[in-house]
Amino acid sequence: MQNYVEEMNRRMASGEFGNPVDMFAVNAAWAEIMEKEVSGRGKKSNYHSVCSLWNDSGKVLLSGRTQEQVTIPEGVKVLVLRREPEEGTRQPNAAIVYVTYDD
């Protein structure tokens, strides 16, 4: 929610809604933002694996390699998921995934 507030404040400061601010235009912009937010909810989330990540030494926090070619669609959410590897194993510490939604 904070990102939306910052976006709207930036848009108002840039003069997008006129000076003085046209509250009807601001309300329409908020309605558009909320419609986009709500339209993505309630759909089944699909998590697509990109690669696993392991702790690394030096300047690199985590590293890993893809096992096959991966094409990430434009505009999708990309996540780094934390894993809890068992002590003494070579299990990954994290994984990169991207999320799509069923209609």
mmCIF file of N, CA and C in Angstrom:
data_model
loop_
_atom_site.group_PDB
_atom_site.id
_atom_site.type_symbol
_atom_site.label_atom_id
_atom_site.label_comp_id
_atom_site.label_asym_id
_atom_site.label_seq_id
_atom_site.Cartn_x
_atom_site.Cartn_y
_atom_site.Cartn_z
ATOM 1 N N MET A 1 0.829 -1.193 0.000
ATOM 2 C CA MET A 1 0.000 0.000 0.000
ATOM 3 C C MET A 1 0.875 1.258 0.000
ATOM 4 N N GLN A 2 1.992 1.231 0.736
ATOM 5 C CA GLN A 2 2.868 2.395 0.819
ATOM 6 C C GLN A 2 3.390 2.791 -0.555
ATOM 7 N N ASN A 3 3.701 1.794 -1.410
ATOM 8 C CA ASN A 3 4.184 2.103 -2.762
ATOM 9 C C ASN A 3 3.136 2.868 -3.560
ATOM 10 N N TYR A 4 1.866 2.516 -3.382
ATOM 11 C CA TYR A 4 0.792 3.202 -4.091
ATOM 12 C C TYR A 4 0.677 4.646 -3.611
ATOM 13 N N VAL A 5 0.797 4.858 -2.308
ATOM 14 C CA VAL A 5 0.725 6.210 -1.757
ATOM 15 C C VAL A 5 1.873 7.045 -2.316
ATOM 16 N N GLU A 6 3.076 6.466 -2.326
ATOM 17 C CA GLU A 6 4.234 7.186 -2.876
ATOM 18 C C GLU A 6 4.027 7.506 -4.354
ATOM 19 N N GLU A 7 3.487 6.541 -5.096
ATOM 20 C CA GLU A 7 3.226 6.772 -6.521
ATOM 21 C C GLU A 7 2.236 7.913 -6.714
ATOM 22 N N MET A 8 1.152 7.905 -5.954
ATOM 23 C CA MET A 8 0.144 8.957 -6.091
ATOM 24 C C MET A 8 0.708 10.311 -5.668
ATOM 25 N N ASN A 9 1.485 10.354 -4.606
ATOM 26 C CA ASN A 9 2.103 11.617 -4.183
ATOM 27 C C ASN A 9 3.035 12.154 -5.268
ATOM 28 N N ARG A 10 3.802 11.257 -5.895
ATOM 29 C CA ARG A 10 4.697 11.659 -6.975
ATOM 30 C C ARG A 10 3.897 12.206 -8.153
ATOM 31 N N ARG A 11 2.812 11.520 -8.491
ATOM 32 C CA ARG A 11 1.985 11.957 -9.608
ATOM 33 C C ARG A 11 1.339 13.318 -9.336
ATOM 34 N N MET A 12 0.886 13.543 -8.097
ATOM 35 C CA MET A 12 0.310 14.840 -7.748
ATOM 36 C C MET A 12 1.372 15.937 -7.795
ATOM 37 N N ALA A 13 2.568 15.637 -7.260
ATOM 38 C CA ALA A 13 3.653 16.627 -7.244
ATOM 39 C C ALA A 13 4.112 16.987 -8.654
ATOM 40 N N SER A 14 3.995 16.044 -9.582
ATOM 41 C CA SER A 14 4.417 16.315 -10.958
ATOM 42 C C SER A 14 3.387 17.141 -11.725
ATOM 43 N N GLY A 15 2.216 17.369 -11.112
ATOM 44 C CA GLY A 15 1.182 18.164 -11.755
ATOM 45 C C GLY A 15 0.261 17.377 -12.649
ATOM 46 N N GLU A 16 0.333 16.063 -12.586
ATOM 47 C CA GLU A 16 -0.504 15.219 -13.457
ATOM 48 C C GLU A 16 -1.990 15.493 -13.258
ATOM 49 N N PHE A 17 -2.396 15.887 -12.051
ATOM 50 C CA PHE A 17 -3.810 16.090 -11.744
ATOM 51 C C PHE A 17 -4.180 17.569 -11.669
ATOM 52 N N GLY A 18 -3.319 18.420 -12.230
ATOM 53 C CA GLY A 18 -3.588 19.848 -12.287
ATOM 54 C C GLY A 18 -3.133 20.575 -11.033
ATOM 55 N N ASN A 19 -3.263 21.904 -11.118
ATOM 56 C CA ASN A 19 -2.911 22.748 -9.984
ATOM 57 C C ASN A 19 -3.931 23.877 -9.926
ATOM 58 N N PRO A 20 -4.853 23.886 -8.995
ATOM 59 C CA PRO A 20 -4.963 22.977 -7.861
ATOM 60 C C PRO A 20 -5.364 21.572 -8.314
ATOM 61 N N VAL A 21 -5.105 20.614 -7.434
ATOM 62 C CA VAL A 21 -5.334 19.203 -7.738
ATOM 63 C C VAL A 21 -6.819 18.938 -7.965
ATOM 64 N N ASP A 22 -7.123 18.270 -9.091
ATOM 65 C CA ASP A 22 -8.485 17.851 -9.420
ATOM 66 C C ASP A 22 -8.758 16.535 -8.701
ATOM 67 N N MET A 23 -9.536 16.600 -7.639
ATOM 68 C CA MET A 23 -9.784 15.408 -6.817
ATOM 69 C C MET A 23 -10.556 14.331 -7.570
ATOM 70 N N PHE A 24 -11.369 14.711 -8.564
ATOM 71 C CA PHE A 24 -12.058 13.706 -9.365
ATOM 72 C C PHE A 24 -11.036 12.862 -10.137
ATOM 73 N N ALA A 25 -10.001 13.507 -10.684
ATOM 74 C CA ALA A 25 -8.943 12.785 -11.399
ATOM 75 C C ALA A 25 -8.139 11.916 -10.437
ATOM 76 N N VAL A 26 -7.868 12.421 -9.241
ATOM 77 C CA VAL A 26 -7.146 11.636 -8.228
ATOM 78 C C VAL A 26 -7.959 10.410 -7.847
ATOM 79 N N ASN A 27 -9.254 10.596 -7.608
ATOM 80 C CA ASN A 27 -10.108 9.457 -7.252
ATOM 81 C C ASN A 27 -10.178 8.433 -8.378
ATOM 82 N N ALA A 28 -10.220 8.896 -9.616
ATOM 83 C CA ALA A 28 -10.239 7.972 -10.758
ATOM 84 C C ALA A 28 -8.927 7.196 -10.833
ATOM 85 N N ALA A 29 -7.802 7.859 -10.555
ATOM 86 C CA ALA A 29 -6.505 7.175 -10.564
ATOM 87 C C ALA A 29 -6.437 6.130 -9.464
ATOM 88 N N TRP A 30 -6.924 6.479 -8.265
ATOM 89 C CA TRP A 30 -6.961 5.497 -7.169
ATOM 90 C C TRP A 30 -7.854 4.310 -7.548
ATOM 91 N N ALA A 31 -8.987 4.583 -8.161
ATOM 92 C CA ALA A 31 -9.893 3.499 -8.565
ATOM 93 C C ALA A 31 -9.205 2.566 -9.555
ATOM 94 N N GLU A 32 -8.439 3.133 -10.481
ATOM 95 C CA GLU A 32 -7.705 2.326 -11.458
ATOM 96 C C GLU A 32 -6.655 1.453 -10.767
ATOM 97 N N ILE A 33 -5.920 2.036 -9.824
ATOM 98 C CA ILE A 33 -4.910 1.274 -9.078
ATOM 99 C C ILE A 33 -5.564 0.134 -8.316
ATOM 100 N N MET A 34 -6.654 0.416 -7.628
ATOM 101 C CA MET A 34 -7.315 -0.614 -6.821
ATOM 102 C C MET A 34 -7.937 -1.701 -7.697
ATOM 103 N N GLU A 35 -8.460 -1.313 -8.852
ATOM 104 C CA GLU A 35 -9.030 -2.308 -9.763
ATOM 105 C C GLU A 35 -7.960 -3.280 -10.243
ATOM 106 N N LYS A 36 -6.778 -2.757 -10.575
ATOM 107 C CA LYS A 36 -5.674 -3.624 -10.985
ATOM 108 C C LYS A 36 -5.269 -4.554 -9.853
ATOM 109 N N GLU A 37 -5.192 -4.019 -8.639
ATOM 110 C CA GLU A 37 -4.789 -4.813 -7.474
ATOM 111 C C GLU A 37 -5.794 -5.927 -7.194
ATOM 112 N N VAL A 38 -7.062 -5.602 -7.205
ATOM 113 C CA VAL A 38 -8.105 -6.574 -6.886
ATOM 114 C C VAL A 38 -8.270 -7.599 -8.003
ATOM 115 N N SER A 39 -8.072 -7.189 -9.252
ATOM 116 C CA SER A 39 -8.269 -8.121 -10.367
ATOM 117 C C SER A 39 -7.279 -9.273 -10.323
ATOM 118 N N GLY A 40 -6.106 -9.075 -9.714
ATOM 119 C CA GLY A 40 -5.117 -10.144 -9.623
ATOM 120 C C GLY A 40 -5.359 -11.097 -8.470
ATOM 121 N N ARG A 41 -6.250 -10.731 -7.585
ATOM 122 C CA ARG A 41 -6.514 -11.590 -6.422
ATOM 123 C C ARG A 41 -7.558 -12.630 -6.752
ATOM 124 N N GLY A 42 -7.520 -13.707 -6.036
ATOM 125 C CA GLY A 42 -8.502 -14.757 -6.219
ATOM 126 C C GLY A 42 -8.173 -15.696 -7.360
ATOM 127 N N LYS A 43 -7.106 -15.407 -8.074
ATOM 128 C CA LYS A 43 -6.681 -16.294 -9.141
ATOM 129 C C LYS A 43 -5.634 -17.238 -8.586
ATOM 130 N N LYS A 44 -5.558 -18.421 -9.170
ATOM 131 C CA LYS A 44 -4.591 -19.410 -8.718
ATOM 132 C C LYS A 44 -3.181 -18.973 -9.110
ATOM 133 N N SER A 45 -2.286 -18.933 -8.132
ATOM 134 C CA SER A 45 -0.892 -18.555 -8.376
ATOM 135 C C SER A 45 -0.109 -19.770 -8.851
ATOM 136 N N ASN A 46 0.714 -19.579 -9.865
ATOM 137 C CA ASN A 46 1.606 -20.621 -10.366
ATOM 138 C C ASN A 46 3.040 -20.130 -10.199
ATOM 139 N N TYR A 47 3.838 -20.894 -9.455
ATOM 140 C CA TYR A 47 5.227 -20.553 -9.216
ATOM 141 C C TYR A 47 6.109 -21.353 -10.168
ATOM 142 N N HIS A 48 6.919 -20.655 -10.953
ATOM 143 C CA HIS A 48 7.791 -21.281 -11.935
ATOM 144 C C HIS A 48 9.233 -21.138 -11.466
ATOM 145 N N SER A 49 9.913 -22.250 -11.323
ATOM 146 C CA SER A 49 11.281 -22.239 -10.829
ATOM 147 C C SER A 49 12.244 -21.692 -11.874
ATOM 148 N N VAL A 50 13.162 -20.839 -11.421
ATOM 149 C CA VAL A 50 14.231 -20.347 -12.279
ATOM 150 C C VAL A 50 15.521 -21.066 -11.906
ATOM 151 N N CYS A 51 15.897 -21.007 -10.625
ATOM 152 C CA CYS A 51 17.065 -21.744 -10.161
ATOM 153 C C CYS A 51 17.131 -21.725 -8.640
ATOM 154 N N SER A 52 17.920 -22.635 -8.097
ATOM 155 C CA SER A 52 18.208 -22.670 -6.662
ATOM 156 C C SER A 52 19.464 -21.854 -6.399
ATOM 157 N N LEU A 53 19.596 -21.385 -5.158
ATOM 158 C CA LEU A 53 20.734 -20.549 -4.788
ATOM 159 C C LEU A 53 21.383 -21.070 -3.513
ATOM 160 N N TRP A 54 22.711 -20.956 -3.472
ATOM 161 C CA TRP A 54 23.475 -21.377 -2.298
ATOM 162 C C TRP A 54 24.277 -20.192 -1.786
ATOM 163 N N ASN A 55 24.567 -20.183 -0.475
ATOM 164 C CA ASN A 55 25.449 -19.162 0.079
ATOM 165 C C ASN A 55 26.775 -19.216 -0.644
ATOM 166 N N ASP A 56 27.350 -18.053 -0.869
ATOM 167 C CA ASP A 56 28.634 -17.957 -1.555
ATOM 168 C C ASP A 56 29.575 -17.169 -0.657
ATOM 169 N N SER A 57 30.828 -17.179 -0.971
ATOM 170 C CA SER A 57 31.795 -16.413 -0.187
ATOM 171 C C SER A 57 32.192 -15.169 -0.973
ATOM 172 N N GLY A 58 32.749 -14.221 -0.291
ATOM 173 C CA GLY A 58 33.204 -13.012 -0.963
ATOM 174 C C GLY A 58 32.087 -12.010 -1.150
ATOM 175 N N LYS A 59 32.090 -11.324 -2.290
ATOM 176 C CA LYS A 59 31.138 -10.252 -2.546
ATOM 177 C C LYS A 59 29.770 -10.745 -2.996
ATOM 178 N N VAL A 60 29.688 -12.003 -3.419
ATOM 179 C CA VAL A 60 28.430 -12.560 -3.907
ATOM 180 C C VAL A 60 27.659 -13.144 -2.733
ATOM 181 N N LEU A 61 26.408 -12.717 -2.565
ATOM 182 C CA LEU A 61 25.583 -13.214 -1.470
ATOM 183 C C LEU A 61 25.137 -14.657 -1.713
ATOM 184 N N LEU A 62 24.556 -14.907 -2.869
ATOM 185 C CA LEU A 62 24.070 -16.236 -3.242
ATOM 186 C C LEU A 62 24.418 -16.484 -4.699
ATOM 187 N N SER A 63 24.592 -17.749 -5.064
ATOM 188 C CA SER A 63 24.840 -18.062 -6.469
ATOM 189 C C SER A 63 24.175 -19.379 -6.825
ATOM 190 N N GLY A 64 23.905 -19.562 -8.096
ATOM 191 C CA GLY A 64 23.301 -20.787 -8.598
ATOM 192 C C GLY A 64 23.317 -20.763 -10.110
ATOM 193 N N ARG A 65 22.892 -21.862 -10.718
ATOM 194 C CA ARG A 65 22.855 -21.972 -12.175
ATOM 195 C C ARG A 65 21.509 -22.543 -12.595
ATOM 196 N N THR A 66 21.033 -22.076 -13.741
ATOM 197 C CA THR A 66 19.809 -22.652 -14.279
ATOM 198 C C THR A 66 20.108 -24.036 -14.828
ATOM 199 N N GLN A 67 19.127 -24.905 -14.820
ATOM 200 C CA GLN A 67 19.284 -26.260 -15.328
ATOM 201 C C GLN A 67 18.765 -26.391 -16.760
ATOM 202 N N GLU A 68 18.002 -25.397 -17.186
ATOM 203 C CA GLU A 68 17.462 -25.373 -18.542
ATOM 204 C C GLU A 68 17.209 -23.925 -18.920
ATOM 205 N N GLN A 69 16.932 -23.672 -20.200
ATOM 206 C CA GLN A 69 16.660 -22.315 -20.643
ATOM 207 C C GLN A 69 15.376 -21.819 -19.990
ATOM 208 N N VAL A 70 15.412 -20.592 -19.476
ATOM 209 C CA VAL A 70 14.267 -20.004 -18.795
ATOM 210 C C VAL A 70 13.942 -18.675 -19.449
ATOM 211 N N THR A 71 12.677 -18.476 -19.803
ATOM 212 C CA THR A 71 12.211 -17.196 -20.315
ATOM 213 C C THR A 71 11.184 -16.664 -19.325
ATOM 214 N N ILE A 72 11.492 -15.528 -18.731
ATOM 215 C CA ILE A 72 10.589 -14.926 -17.749
ATOM 216 C C ILE A 72 9.733 -13.896 -18.480
ATOM 217 N N PRO A 73 8.403 -14.065 -18.437
ATOM 218 C CA PRO A 73 7.526 -13.126 -19.145
ATOM 219 C C PRO A 73 7.641 -11.708 -18.568
ATOM 220 N N GLU A 74 7.454 -10.737 -19.419
ATOM 221 C CA GLU A 74 7.501 -9.340 -19.003
ATOM 222 C C GLU A 74 6.380 -9.046 -18.011
ATOM 223 N N GLY A 75 6.698 -8.296 -16.981
ATOM 224 C CA GLY A 75 5.688 -7.822 -16.044
ATOM 225 C C GLY A 75 5.307 -8.775 -14.930
ATOM 226 N N VAL A 76 5.895 -9.977 -14.879
ATOM 227 C CA VAL A 76 5.533 -10.908 -13.808
ATOM 228 C C VAL A 76 6.327 -10.592 -12.546
ATOM 229 N N LYS A 77 5.803 -11.040 -11.428
ATOM 230 C CA LYS A 77 6.496 -10.863 -10.160
ATOM 231 C C LYS A 77 7.587 -11.920 -10.041
ATOM 232 N N VAL A 78 8.789 -11.499 -9.650
ATOM 233 C CA VAL A 78 9.921 -12.400 -9.441
ATOM 234 C C VAL A 78 10.234 -12.396 -7.947
ATOM 235 N N LEU A 79 10.385 -13.587 -7.371
ATOM 236 C CA LEU A 79 10.622 -13.731 -5.935
ATOM 237 C C LEU A 79 11.906 -14.504 -5.670
ATOM 238 N N VAL A 80 12.564 -14.164 -4.572
ATOM 239 C CA VAL A 80 13.647 -14.985 -4.039
ATOM 240 C C VAL A 80 13.101 -15.565 -2.744
ATOM 241 N N LEU A 81 12.881 -16.875 -2.743
ATOM 242 C CA LEU A 81 12.302 -17.547 -1.580
ATOM 243 C C LEU A 81 13.404 -18.113 -0.702
ATOM 244 N N ARG A 82 13.343 -17.825 0.575
ATOM 245 C CA ARG A 82 14.321 -18.344 1.524
ATOM 246 C C ARG A 82 14.000 -19.806 1.822
ATOM 247 N N ARG A 83 15.027 -20.623 1.889
ATOM 248 C CA ARG A 83 14.900 -22.034 2.246
ATOM 249 C C ARG A 83 15.590 -22.257 3.580
ATOM 250 N N GLU A 84 15.227 -23.307 4.275
ATOM 251 C CA GLU A 84 15.856 -23.678 5.543
ATOM 252 C C GLU A 84 16.563 -25.023 5.353
ATOM 253 N N PRO A 85 17.791 -24.996 4.819
ATOM 254 C CA PRO A 85 18.487 -26.264 4.570
ATOM 255 C C PRO A 85 18.869 -26.955 5.882
ATOM 256 N N GLU A 86 18.816 -28.272 5.860
ATOM 257 C CA GLU A 86 19.234 -29.039 7.039
ATOM 258 C C GLU A 86 20.746 -28.945 7.180
ATOM 259 N N GLU A 87 21.211 -28.876 8.425
ATOM 260 C CA GLU A 87 22.649 -28.791 8.696
ATOM 261 C C GLU A 87 23.380 -29.979 8.064
ATOM 262 N N GLY A 88 24.540 -29.684 7.488
ATOM 263 C CA GLY A 88 25.385 -30.744 6.928
ATOM 264 C C GLY A 88 24.938 -31.254 5.572
ATOM 265 N N THR A 89 23.953 -30.596 4.940
ATOM 266 C CA THR A 89 23.491 -31.028 3.613
ATOM 267 C C THR A 89 23.873 -29.990 2.583
ATOM 268 N N ARG A 90 23.711 -30.339 1.325
ATOM 269 C CA ARG A 90 23.977 -29.403 0.223
ATOM 270 C C ARG A 90 22.675 -28.806 -0.311
ATOM 271 N N GLN A 91 21.658 -28.752 0.540
ATOM 272 C CA GLN A 91 20.386 -28.177 0.111
ATOM 273 C C GLN A 91 20.549 -26.668 -0.122
ATOM 274 N N PRO A 92 19.785 -26.105 -1.073
ATOM 275 C CA PRO A 92 19.916 -24.678 -1.370
ATOM 276 C C PRO A 92 19.405 -23.796 -0.222
ATOM 277 N N ASN A 93 19.956 -22.584 -0.150
ATOM 278 C CA ASN A 93 19.546 -21.612 0.848
ATOM 279 C C ASN A 93 18.380 -20.757 0.373
ATOM 280 N N ALA A 94 18.160 -20.719 -0.954
ATOM 281 C CA ALA A 94 17.096 -19.899 -1.521
ATOM 282 C C ALA A 94 16.769 -20.415 -2.916
ATOM 283 N N ALA A 95 15.702 -19.878 -3.480
ATOM 284 C CA ALA A 95 15.313 -20.214 -4.842
ATOM 285 C C ALA A 95 14.719 -18.989 -5.507
ATOM 286 N N ILE A 96 14.970 -18.829 -6.802
ATOM 287 C CA ILE A 96 14.343 -17.754 -7.575
ATOM 288 C C ILE A 96 13.160 -18.366 -8.321
ATOM 289 N N VAL A 97 12.002 -17.728 -8.235
ATOM 290 C CA VAL A 97 10.810 -18.158 -8.942
ATOM 291 C C VAL A 97 10.132 -16.933 -9.540
ATOM 292 N N TYR A 98 9.289 -17.156 -10.552
ATOM 293 C CA TYR A 98 8.407 -16.091 -10.998
ATOM 294 C C TYR A 98 6.974 -16.605 -10.933
ATOM 295 N N VAL A 99 6.027 -15.676 -10.804
ATOM 296 C CA VAL A 99 4.646 -16.031 -10.521
ATOM 297 C C VAL A 99 3.744 -15.616 -11.689
ATOM 298 N N THR A 100 2.913 -16.549 -12.152
ATOM 299 C CA THR A 100 1.853 -16.235 -13.099
ATOM 300 C C THR A 100 0.532 -16.627 -12.442
ATOM 301 N N TYR A 101 -0.557 -16.182 -13.011
ATOM 302 C CA TYR A 101 -1.885 -16.448 -12.437
ATOM 303 C C TYR A 101 -2.800 -17.045 -13.483
ATOM 304 N N ASP A 102 -3.577 -18.056 -13.064
ATOM 305 C CA ASP A 102 -4.603 -18.634 -13.946
ATOM 306 C C ASP A 102 -5.777 -17.680 -14.025
ATOM 307 N N ASP A 103 -6.397 -17.598 -15.194
ATOM 308 C CA ASP A 103 -7.580 -16.730 -15.358
ATOM 309 C C ASP A 103 -8.802 -17.362 -14.781
#
